[in-house]
mmCIF file of C-alpha atoms in Angstrom:
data_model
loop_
_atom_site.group_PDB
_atom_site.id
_atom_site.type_symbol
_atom_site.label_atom_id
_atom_site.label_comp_id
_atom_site.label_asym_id
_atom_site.label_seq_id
_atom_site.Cartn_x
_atom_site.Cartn_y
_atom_site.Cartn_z
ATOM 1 C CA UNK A 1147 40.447 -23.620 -36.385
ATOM 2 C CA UNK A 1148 38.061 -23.770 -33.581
ATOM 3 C CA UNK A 1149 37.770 -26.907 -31.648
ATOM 4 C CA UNK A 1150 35.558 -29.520 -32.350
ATOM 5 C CA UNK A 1151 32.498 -30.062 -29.835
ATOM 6 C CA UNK A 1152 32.314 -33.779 -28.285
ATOM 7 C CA UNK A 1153 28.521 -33.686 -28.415
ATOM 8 C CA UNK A 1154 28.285 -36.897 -26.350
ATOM 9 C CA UNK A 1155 30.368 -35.509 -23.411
ATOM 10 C CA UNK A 1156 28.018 -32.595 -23.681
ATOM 11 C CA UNK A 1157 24.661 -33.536 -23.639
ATOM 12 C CA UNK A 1158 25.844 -36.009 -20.864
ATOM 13 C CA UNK A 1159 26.942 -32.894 -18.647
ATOM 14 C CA UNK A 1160 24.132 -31.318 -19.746
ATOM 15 C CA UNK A 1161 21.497 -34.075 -18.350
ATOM 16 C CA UNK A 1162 23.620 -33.939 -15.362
ATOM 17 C CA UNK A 1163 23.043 -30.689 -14.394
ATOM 18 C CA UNK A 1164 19.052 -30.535 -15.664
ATOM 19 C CA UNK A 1165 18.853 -32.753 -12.923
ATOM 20 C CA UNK A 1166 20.840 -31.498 -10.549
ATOM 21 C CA UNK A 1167 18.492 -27.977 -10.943
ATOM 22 C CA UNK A 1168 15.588 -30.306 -11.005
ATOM 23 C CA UNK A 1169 16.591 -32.474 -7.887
ATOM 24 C CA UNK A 1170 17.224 -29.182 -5.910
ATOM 25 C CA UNK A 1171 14.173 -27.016 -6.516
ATOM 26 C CA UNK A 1172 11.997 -30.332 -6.191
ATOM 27 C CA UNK A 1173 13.559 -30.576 -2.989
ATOM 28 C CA UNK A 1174 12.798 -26.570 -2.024
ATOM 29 C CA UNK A 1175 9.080 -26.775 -3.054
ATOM 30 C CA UNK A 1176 8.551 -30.429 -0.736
ATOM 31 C CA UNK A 1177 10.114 -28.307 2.215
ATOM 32 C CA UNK A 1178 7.508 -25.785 1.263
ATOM 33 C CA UNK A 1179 4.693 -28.144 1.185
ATOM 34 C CA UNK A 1180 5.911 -30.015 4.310
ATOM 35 C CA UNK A 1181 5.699 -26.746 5.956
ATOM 36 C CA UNK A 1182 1.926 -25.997 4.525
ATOM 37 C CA UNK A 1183 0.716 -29.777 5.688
ATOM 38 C CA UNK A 1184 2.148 -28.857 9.172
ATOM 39 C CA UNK A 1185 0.491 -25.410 9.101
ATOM 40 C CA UNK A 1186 -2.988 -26.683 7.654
ATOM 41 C CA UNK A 1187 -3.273 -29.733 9.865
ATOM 42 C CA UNK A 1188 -2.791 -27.687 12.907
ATOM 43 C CA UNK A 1189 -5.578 -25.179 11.816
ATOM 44 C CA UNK A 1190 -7.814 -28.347 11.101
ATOM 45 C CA UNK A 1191 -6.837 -29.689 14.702
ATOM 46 C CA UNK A 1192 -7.641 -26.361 16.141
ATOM 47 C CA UNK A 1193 -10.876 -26.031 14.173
ATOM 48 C CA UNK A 1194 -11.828 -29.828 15.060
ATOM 49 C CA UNK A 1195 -11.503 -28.523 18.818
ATOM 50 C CA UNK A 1196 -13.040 -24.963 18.537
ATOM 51 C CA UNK A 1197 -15.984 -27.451 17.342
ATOM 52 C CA UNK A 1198 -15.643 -29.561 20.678
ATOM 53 C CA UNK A 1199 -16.306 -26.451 22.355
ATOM 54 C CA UNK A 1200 -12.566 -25.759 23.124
ATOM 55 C CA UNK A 1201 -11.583 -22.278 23.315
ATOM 56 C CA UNK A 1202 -9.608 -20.620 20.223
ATOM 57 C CA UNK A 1203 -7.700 -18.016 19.561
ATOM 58 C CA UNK A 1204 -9.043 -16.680 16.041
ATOM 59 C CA UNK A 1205 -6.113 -14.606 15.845
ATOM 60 C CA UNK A 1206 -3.901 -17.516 16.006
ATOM 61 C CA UNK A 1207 -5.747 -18.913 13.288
ATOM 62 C CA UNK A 1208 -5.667 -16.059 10.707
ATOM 63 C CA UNK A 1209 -1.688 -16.032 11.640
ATOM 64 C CA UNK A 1210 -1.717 -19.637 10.575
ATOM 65 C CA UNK A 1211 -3.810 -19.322 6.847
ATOM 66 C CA UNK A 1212 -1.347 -16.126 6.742
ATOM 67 C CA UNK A 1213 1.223 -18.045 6.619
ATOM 68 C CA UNK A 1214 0.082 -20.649 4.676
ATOM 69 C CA UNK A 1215 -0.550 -18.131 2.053
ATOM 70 C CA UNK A 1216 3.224 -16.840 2.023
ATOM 71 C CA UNK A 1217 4.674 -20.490 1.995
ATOM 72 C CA UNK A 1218 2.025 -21.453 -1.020
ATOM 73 C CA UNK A 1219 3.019 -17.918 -2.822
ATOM 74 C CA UNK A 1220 7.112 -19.515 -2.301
ATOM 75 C CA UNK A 1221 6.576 -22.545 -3.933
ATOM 76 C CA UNK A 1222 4.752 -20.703 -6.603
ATOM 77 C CA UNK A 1223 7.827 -18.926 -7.175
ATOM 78 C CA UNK A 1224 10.320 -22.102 -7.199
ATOM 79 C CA UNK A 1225 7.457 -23.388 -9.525
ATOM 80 C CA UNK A 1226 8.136 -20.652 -11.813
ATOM 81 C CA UNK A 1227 11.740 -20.611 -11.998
ATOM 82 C CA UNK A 1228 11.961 -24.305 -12.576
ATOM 83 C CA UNK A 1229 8.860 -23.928 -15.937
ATOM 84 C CA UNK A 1230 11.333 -21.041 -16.703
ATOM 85 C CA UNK A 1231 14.221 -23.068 -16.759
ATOM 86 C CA UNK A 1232 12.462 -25.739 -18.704
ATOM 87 C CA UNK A 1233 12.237 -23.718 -21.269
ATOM 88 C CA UNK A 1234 16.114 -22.768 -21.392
ATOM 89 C CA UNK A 1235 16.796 -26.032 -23.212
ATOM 90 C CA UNK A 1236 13.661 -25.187 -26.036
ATOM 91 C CA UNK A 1237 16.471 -25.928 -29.233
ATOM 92 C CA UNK A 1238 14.536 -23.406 -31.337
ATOM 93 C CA UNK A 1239 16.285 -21.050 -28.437
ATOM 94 C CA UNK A 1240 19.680 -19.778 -30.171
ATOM 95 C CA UNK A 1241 20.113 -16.823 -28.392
ATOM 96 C CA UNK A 1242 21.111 -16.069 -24.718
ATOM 97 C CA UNK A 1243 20.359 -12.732 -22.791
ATOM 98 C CA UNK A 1244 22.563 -13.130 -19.559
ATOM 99 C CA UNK A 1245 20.566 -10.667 -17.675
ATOM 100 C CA UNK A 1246 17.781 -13.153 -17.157
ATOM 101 C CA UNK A 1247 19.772 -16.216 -17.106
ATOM 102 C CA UNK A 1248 22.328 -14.861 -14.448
ATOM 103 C CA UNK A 1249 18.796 -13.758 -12.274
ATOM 104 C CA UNK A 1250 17.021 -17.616 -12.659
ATOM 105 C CA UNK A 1251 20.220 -19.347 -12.046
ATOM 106 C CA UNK A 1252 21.545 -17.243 -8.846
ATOM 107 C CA UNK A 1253 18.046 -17.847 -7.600
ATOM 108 C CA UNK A 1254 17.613 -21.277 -8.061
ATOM 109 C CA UNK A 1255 21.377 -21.856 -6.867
ATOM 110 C CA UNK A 1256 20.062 -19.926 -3.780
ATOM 111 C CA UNK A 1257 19.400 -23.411 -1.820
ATOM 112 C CA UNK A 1258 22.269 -24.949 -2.221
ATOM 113 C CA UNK A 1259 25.005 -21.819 -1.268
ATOM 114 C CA UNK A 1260 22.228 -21.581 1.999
ATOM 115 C CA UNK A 1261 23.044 -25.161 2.605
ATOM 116 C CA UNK A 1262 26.429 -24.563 2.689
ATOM 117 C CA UNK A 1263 26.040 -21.605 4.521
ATOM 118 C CA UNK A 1264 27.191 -19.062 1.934
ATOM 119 C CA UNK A 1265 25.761 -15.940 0.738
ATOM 120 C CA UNK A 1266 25.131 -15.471 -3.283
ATOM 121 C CA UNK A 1267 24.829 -11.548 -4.413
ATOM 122 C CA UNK A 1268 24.602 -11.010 -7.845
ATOM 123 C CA UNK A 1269 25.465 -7.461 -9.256
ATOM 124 C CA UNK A 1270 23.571 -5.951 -11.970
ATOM 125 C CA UNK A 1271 23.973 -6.950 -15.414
ATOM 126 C CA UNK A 1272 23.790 -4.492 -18.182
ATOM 127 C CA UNK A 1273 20.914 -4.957 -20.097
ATOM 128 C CA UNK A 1274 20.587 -6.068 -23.893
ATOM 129 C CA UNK A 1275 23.385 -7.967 -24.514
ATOM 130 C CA UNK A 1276 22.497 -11.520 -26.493
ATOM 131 C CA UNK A 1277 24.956 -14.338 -26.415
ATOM 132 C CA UNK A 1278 25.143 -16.678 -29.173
ATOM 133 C CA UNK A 1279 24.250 -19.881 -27.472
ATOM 134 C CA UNK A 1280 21.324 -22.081 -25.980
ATOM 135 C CA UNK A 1281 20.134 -20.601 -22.476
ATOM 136 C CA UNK A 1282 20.893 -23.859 -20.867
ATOM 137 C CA UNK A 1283 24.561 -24.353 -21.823
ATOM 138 C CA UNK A 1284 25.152 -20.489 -20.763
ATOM 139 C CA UNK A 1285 23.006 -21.735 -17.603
ATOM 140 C CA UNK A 1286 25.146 -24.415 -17.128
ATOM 141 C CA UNK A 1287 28.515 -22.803 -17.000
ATOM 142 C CA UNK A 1288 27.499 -20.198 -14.761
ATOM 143 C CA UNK A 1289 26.078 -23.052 -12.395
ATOM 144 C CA UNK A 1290 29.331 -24.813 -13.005
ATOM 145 C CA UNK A 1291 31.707 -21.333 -11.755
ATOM 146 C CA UNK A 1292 29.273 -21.348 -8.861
ATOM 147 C CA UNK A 1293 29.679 -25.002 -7.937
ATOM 148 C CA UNK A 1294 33.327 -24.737 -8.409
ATOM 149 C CA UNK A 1295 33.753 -21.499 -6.178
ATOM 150 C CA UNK A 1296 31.188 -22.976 -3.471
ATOM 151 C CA UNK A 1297 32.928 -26.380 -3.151
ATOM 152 C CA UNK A 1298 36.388 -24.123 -2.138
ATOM 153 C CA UNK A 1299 34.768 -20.842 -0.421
ATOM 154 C CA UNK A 1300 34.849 -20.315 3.715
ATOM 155 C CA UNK A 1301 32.109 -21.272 5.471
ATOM 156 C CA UNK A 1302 29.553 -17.729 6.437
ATOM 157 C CA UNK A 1303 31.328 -16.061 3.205
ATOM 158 C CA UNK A 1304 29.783 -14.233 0.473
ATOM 159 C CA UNK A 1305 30.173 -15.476 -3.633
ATOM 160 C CA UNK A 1306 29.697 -12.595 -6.003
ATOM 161 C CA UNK A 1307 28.623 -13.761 -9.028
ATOM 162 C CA UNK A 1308 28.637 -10.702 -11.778
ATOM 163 C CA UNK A 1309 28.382 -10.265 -15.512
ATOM 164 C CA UNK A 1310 30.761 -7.374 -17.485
ATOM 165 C CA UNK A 1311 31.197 -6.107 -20.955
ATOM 166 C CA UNK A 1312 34.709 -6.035 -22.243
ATOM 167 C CA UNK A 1313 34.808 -5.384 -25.566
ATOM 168 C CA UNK A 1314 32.633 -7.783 -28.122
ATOM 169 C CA UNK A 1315 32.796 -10.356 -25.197
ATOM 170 C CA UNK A 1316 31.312 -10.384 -22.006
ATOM 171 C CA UNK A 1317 33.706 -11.129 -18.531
ATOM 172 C CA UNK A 1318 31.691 -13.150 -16.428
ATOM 173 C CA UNK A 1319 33.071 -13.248 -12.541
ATOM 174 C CA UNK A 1320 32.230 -15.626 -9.482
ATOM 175 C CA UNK A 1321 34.593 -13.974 -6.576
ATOM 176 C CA UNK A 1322 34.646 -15.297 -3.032
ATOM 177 C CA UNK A 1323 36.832 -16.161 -0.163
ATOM 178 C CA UNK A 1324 37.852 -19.404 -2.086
ATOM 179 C CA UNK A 1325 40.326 -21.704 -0.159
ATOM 180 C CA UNK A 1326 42.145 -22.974 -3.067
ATOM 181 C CA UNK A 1327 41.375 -22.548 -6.785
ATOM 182 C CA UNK A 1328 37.875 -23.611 -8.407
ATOM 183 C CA UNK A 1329 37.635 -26.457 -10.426
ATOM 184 C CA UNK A 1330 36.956 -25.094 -14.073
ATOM 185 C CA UNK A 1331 33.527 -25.901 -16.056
ATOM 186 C CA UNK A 1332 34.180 -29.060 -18.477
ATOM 187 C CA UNK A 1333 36.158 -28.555 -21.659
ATOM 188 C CA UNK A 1334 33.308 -29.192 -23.569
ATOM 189 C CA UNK A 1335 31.227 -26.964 -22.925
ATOM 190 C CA UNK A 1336 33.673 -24.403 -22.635
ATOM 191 C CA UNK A 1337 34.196 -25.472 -26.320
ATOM 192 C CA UNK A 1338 30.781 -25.362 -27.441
ATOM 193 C CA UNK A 1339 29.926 -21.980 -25.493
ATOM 194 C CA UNK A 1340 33.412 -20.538 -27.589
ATOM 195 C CA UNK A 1341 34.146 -19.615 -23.920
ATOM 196 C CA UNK A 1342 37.707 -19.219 -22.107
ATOM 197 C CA UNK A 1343 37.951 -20.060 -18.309
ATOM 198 C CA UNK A 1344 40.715 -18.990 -15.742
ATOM 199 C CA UNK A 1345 41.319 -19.167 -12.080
ATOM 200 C CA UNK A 1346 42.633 -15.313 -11.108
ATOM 201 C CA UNK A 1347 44.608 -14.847 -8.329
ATOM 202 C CA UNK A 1348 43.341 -18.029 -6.740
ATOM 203 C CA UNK A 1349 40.473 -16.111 -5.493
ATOM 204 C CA UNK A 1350 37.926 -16.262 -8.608
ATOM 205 C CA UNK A 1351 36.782 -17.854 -11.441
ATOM 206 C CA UNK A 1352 36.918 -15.633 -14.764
ATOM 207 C CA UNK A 1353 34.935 -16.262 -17.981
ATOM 208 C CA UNK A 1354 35.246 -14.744 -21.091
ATOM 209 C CA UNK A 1355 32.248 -15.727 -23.228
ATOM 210 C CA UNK A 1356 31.745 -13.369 -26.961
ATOM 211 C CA UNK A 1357 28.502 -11.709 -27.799
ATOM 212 C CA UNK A 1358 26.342 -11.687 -30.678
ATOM 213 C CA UNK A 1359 28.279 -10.837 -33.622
ATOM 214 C CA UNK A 1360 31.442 -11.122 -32.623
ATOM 215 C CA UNK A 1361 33.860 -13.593 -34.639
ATOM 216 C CA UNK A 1362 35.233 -16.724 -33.362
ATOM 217 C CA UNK B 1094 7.813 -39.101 26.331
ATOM 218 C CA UNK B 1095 9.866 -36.365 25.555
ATOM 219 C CA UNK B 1096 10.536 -35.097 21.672
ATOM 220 C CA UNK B 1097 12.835 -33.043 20.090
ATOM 221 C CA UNK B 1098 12.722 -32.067 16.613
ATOM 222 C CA UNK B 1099 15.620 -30.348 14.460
ATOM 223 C CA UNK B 1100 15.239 -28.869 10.910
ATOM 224 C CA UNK B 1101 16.403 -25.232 9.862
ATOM 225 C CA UNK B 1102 12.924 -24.868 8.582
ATOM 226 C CA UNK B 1103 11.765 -23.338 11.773
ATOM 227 C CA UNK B 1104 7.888 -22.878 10.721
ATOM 228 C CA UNK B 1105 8.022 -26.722 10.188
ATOM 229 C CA UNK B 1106 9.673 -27.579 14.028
ATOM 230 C CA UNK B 1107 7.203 -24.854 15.451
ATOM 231 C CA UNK B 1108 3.945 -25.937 14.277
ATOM 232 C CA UNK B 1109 4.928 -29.886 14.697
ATOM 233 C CA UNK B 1110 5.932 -29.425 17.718
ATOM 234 C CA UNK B 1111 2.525 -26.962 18.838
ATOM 235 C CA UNK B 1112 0.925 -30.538 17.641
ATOM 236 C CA UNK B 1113 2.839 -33.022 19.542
ATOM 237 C CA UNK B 1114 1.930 -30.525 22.416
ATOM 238 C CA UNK B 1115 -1.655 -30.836 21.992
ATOM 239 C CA UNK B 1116 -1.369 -34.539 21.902
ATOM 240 C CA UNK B 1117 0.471 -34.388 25.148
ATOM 241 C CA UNK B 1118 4.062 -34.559 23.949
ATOM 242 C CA UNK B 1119 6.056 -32.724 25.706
ATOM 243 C CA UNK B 1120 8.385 -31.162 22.669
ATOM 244 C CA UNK B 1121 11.458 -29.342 22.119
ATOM 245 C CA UNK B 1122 12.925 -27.627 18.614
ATOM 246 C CA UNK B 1123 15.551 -26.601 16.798
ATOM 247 C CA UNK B 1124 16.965 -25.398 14.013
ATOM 248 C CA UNK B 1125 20.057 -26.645 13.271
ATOM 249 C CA UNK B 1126 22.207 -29.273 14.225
ATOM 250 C CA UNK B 1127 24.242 -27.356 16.614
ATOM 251 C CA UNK B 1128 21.525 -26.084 18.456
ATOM 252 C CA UNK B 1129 19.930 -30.187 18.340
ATOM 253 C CA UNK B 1130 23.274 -31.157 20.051
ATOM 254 C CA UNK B 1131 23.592 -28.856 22.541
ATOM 255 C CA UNK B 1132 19.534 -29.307 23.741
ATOM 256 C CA UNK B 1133 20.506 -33.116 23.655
ATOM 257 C CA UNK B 1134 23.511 -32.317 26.097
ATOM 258 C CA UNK B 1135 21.338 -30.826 28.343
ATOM 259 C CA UNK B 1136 17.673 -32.763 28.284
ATOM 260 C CA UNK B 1137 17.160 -36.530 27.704
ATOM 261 C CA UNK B 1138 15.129 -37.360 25.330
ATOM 262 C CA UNK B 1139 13.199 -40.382 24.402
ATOM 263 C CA UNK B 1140 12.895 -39.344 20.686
ATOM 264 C CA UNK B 1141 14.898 -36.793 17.976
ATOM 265 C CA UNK B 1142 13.776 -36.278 14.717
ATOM 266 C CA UNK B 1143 16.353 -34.991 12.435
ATOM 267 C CA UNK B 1144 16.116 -33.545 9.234
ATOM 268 C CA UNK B 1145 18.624 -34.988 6.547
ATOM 269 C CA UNK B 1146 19.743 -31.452 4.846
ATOM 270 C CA UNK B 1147 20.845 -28.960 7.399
ATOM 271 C CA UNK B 1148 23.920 -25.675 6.404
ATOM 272 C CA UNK B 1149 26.456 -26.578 9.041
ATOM 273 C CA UNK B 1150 25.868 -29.553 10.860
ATOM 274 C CA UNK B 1151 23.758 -31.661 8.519
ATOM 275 C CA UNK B 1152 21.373 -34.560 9.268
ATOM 276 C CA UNK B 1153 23.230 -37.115 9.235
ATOM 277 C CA UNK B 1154 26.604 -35.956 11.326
ATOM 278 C CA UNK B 1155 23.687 -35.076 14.385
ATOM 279 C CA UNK B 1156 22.861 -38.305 14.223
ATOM 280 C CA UNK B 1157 25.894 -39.625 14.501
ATOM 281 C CA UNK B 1158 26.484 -37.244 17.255
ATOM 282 C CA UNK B 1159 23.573 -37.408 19.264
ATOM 283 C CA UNK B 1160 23.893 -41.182 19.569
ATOM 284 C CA UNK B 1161 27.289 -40.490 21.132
ATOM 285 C CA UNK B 1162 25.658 -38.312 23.508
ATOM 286 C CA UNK B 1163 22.387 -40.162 24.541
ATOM 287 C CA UNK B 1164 22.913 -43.503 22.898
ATOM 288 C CA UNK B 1165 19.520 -44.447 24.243
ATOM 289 C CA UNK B 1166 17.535 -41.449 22.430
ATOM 290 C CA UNK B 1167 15.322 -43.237 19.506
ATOM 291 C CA UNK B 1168 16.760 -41.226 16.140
ATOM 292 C CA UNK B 1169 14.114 -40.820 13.257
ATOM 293 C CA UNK B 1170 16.060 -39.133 9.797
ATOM 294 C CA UNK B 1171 13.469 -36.534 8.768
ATOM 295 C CA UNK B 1172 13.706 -36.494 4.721
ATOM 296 C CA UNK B 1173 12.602 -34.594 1.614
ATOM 297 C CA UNK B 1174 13.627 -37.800 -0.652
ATOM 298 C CA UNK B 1175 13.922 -41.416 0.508
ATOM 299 C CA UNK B 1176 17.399 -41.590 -1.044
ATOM 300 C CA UNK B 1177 18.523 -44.984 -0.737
ATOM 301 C CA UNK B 1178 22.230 -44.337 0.144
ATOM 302 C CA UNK B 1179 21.264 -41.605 3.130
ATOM 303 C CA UNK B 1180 18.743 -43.807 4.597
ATOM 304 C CA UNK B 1181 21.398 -46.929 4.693
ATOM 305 C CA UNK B 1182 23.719 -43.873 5.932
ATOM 306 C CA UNK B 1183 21.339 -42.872 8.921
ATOM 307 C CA UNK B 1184 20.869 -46.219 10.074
ATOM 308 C CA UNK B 1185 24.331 -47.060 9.904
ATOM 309 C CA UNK B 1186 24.458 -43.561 11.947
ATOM 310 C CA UNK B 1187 22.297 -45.411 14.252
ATOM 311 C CA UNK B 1188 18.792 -43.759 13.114
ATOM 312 C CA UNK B 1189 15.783 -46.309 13.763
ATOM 313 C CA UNK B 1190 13.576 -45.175 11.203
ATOM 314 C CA UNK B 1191 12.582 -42.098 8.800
ATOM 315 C CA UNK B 1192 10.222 -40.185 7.835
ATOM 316 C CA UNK B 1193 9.583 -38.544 4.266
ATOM 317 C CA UNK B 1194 8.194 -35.033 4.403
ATOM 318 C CA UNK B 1195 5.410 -33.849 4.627
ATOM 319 C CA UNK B 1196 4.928 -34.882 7.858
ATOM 320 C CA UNK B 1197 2.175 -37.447 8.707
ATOM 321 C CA UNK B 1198 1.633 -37.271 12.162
ATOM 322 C CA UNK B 1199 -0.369 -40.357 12.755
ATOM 323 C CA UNK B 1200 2.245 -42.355 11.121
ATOM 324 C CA UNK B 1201 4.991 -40.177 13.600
ATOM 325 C CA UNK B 1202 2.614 -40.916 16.309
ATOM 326 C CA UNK B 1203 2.220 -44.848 15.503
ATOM 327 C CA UNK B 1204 6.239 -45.009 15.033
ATOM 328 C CA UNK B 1205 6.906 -43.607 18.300
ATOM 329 C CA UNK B 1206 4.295 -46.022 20.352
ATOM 330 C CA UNK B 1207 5.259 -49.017 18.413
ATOM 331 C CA UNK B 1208 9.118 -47.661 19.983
ATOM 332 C CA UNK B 1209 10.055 -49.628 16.710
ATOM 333 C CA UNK B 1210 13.738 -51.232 16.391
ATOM 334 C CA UNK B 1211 15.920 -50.743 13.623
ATOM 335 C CA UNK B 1212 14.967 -52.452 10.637
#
């Protein structure tokens, strides 16, 4: 008999960790504009002297809106993966495909293993595999193995987060040089994601998750 | 006066410090903590700004550390987020004031001449 889901504990994790996603992407695109405000106000105090009759350097000036331009087209893209995220918790949303899941979350995770000074690759997934569940609780596990192995993983070390097929489930894998074993992702939504989590080795995190079609 | 300013966002501690320079601040960067600390060991400073959220040594253990140094250096926390508990943190750290990014340098500026006290 499968085990029964304690919705409360769920949707509380859940709100916890839209707003941990939300809290550090906000955080990413401020640094972005507080970078922009530093970059425009210069070229407005350069422009305000060029009018005085102060030499400047147009050069240094089209390096400046240059890179104004790459720091507005970075936010754009933390804008984007936090709307796309939004949408993972859209309830009509049934259906999981772990390629683009595993992609948003390693990206927007990206901050917070650079804060700790880690390194996040993520290996390819295979394509067109569906996984019976709503994007954000899939979301949330993976962010929950990558928490887990972060917390315990050497400083300057690499996590490899990666997605297999083994059989009519798919192996999902966050490796690193871990210290001590990860704390597992919370019962319940292990439970409600039909999932199975295991520390191997002491050295990664293991989850089996089934696919589409496969039985419980 | 003499400035230094740490965040790993080096484009940020660049161009700030390009403006302090045109105001006539004489200005010095860096971008991390480490690198804060070991500019502080060598220069005196009258004021560090230090961002909160730093890999390695974050905002608040430079704080803590460049008071031990230079206990007379004026510490502003540089923040994305006035988060109550890491502003009681930094000034407990012995910060004197913060700033929330972006940047206004006027208000920087006016913090700096006013050489305000902790509040």
């Amino acid at each position: 008999m499968a085990a029964e889901i304690k919705w409360q504990e769920l949707m509380g994790g859940v709100l916890a960790f839209v707003g941990a996603v939300t809290a550090s992407a906000t955080h990413e695109i401020k640094n972005e504009l507080a970078v922009i405000n530093e970059q425009g106000s210069l070229v407005q105090e350069l422009l305000q002297m060029a009018a005085r009759g102060r030499e400047v350097d147009p050069a240094r000036l089209e390096e400046l809106i240059g890179r104004v331009l790459i720091r507005v087209a970075r936010a754009d893209g933390v804008v984007k993966r936090l709307n796309a995220f939004a949408h993972s918790a859209d309830l009509e949303r049934q259906e999981t495909d772990p390629a683009q899941s595993l992609e948003l979350i390693g990206k927007l995770f990206g901050r917070l293993a650079g804060l700790r000074g880690l390194t996040l690759e993520l290996a390819p997934t295979p394509a067109g595999l569906v996984l019976p569940a709503l994007p954000v609780l899939f979301e949330q596990v993976v962010w929950a193995c990558l928490r887990g192995a972060a917390d315990v993983a050497a400083k300057g070390s690499t996590l490899r987060l990666g997605l297999t097929i083994e059989g009519d489930a798919a192996r999902l894998l966050v490796e690193g040089e871990l210290a001590q074993p990860p704390a597992l992702p919370s019962a319940p939504l292990l439970t409600a994601l039909r999932a199975e989590a295991r520390v191997v080795e002491g050295r990664a995190l293991s989850l089996r998750l089934p696919l589409a079609g496969a039985e419980g | 006066m003499r400035v230094l300013l740490i965040d790993d966002e080096k484009e940020l501690v660049v161009t700030l410090s390009e403006r302090l320079e045109l105001r006539g601040i004489e200005s010095d960067w860096a971008t991390s903590g480490e690198d804060g600390l070991a500019l502080v060991r060598q220069n005196k400073y009258d004021w560090v700004v230090v961002d909160l959220k730093m890999p390695g040594l974050g905002g608040l253990d430079a704080i803590k550390a460049i008071k031990a140094v230079q206990p007379a250096a004026n510490v502003i926390l540089l923040t994305g987020h006035s988060a109550a508990e890491d502003l009681r943190c930094a000034l407990d750290m012995g910060a004197c004031q913060y700033l929330v990014k972006p940047v206004d340098i006027d208000v920087l500026l006016s913090l700096m001449q006013k050489g305000v006290g902790r509040e």
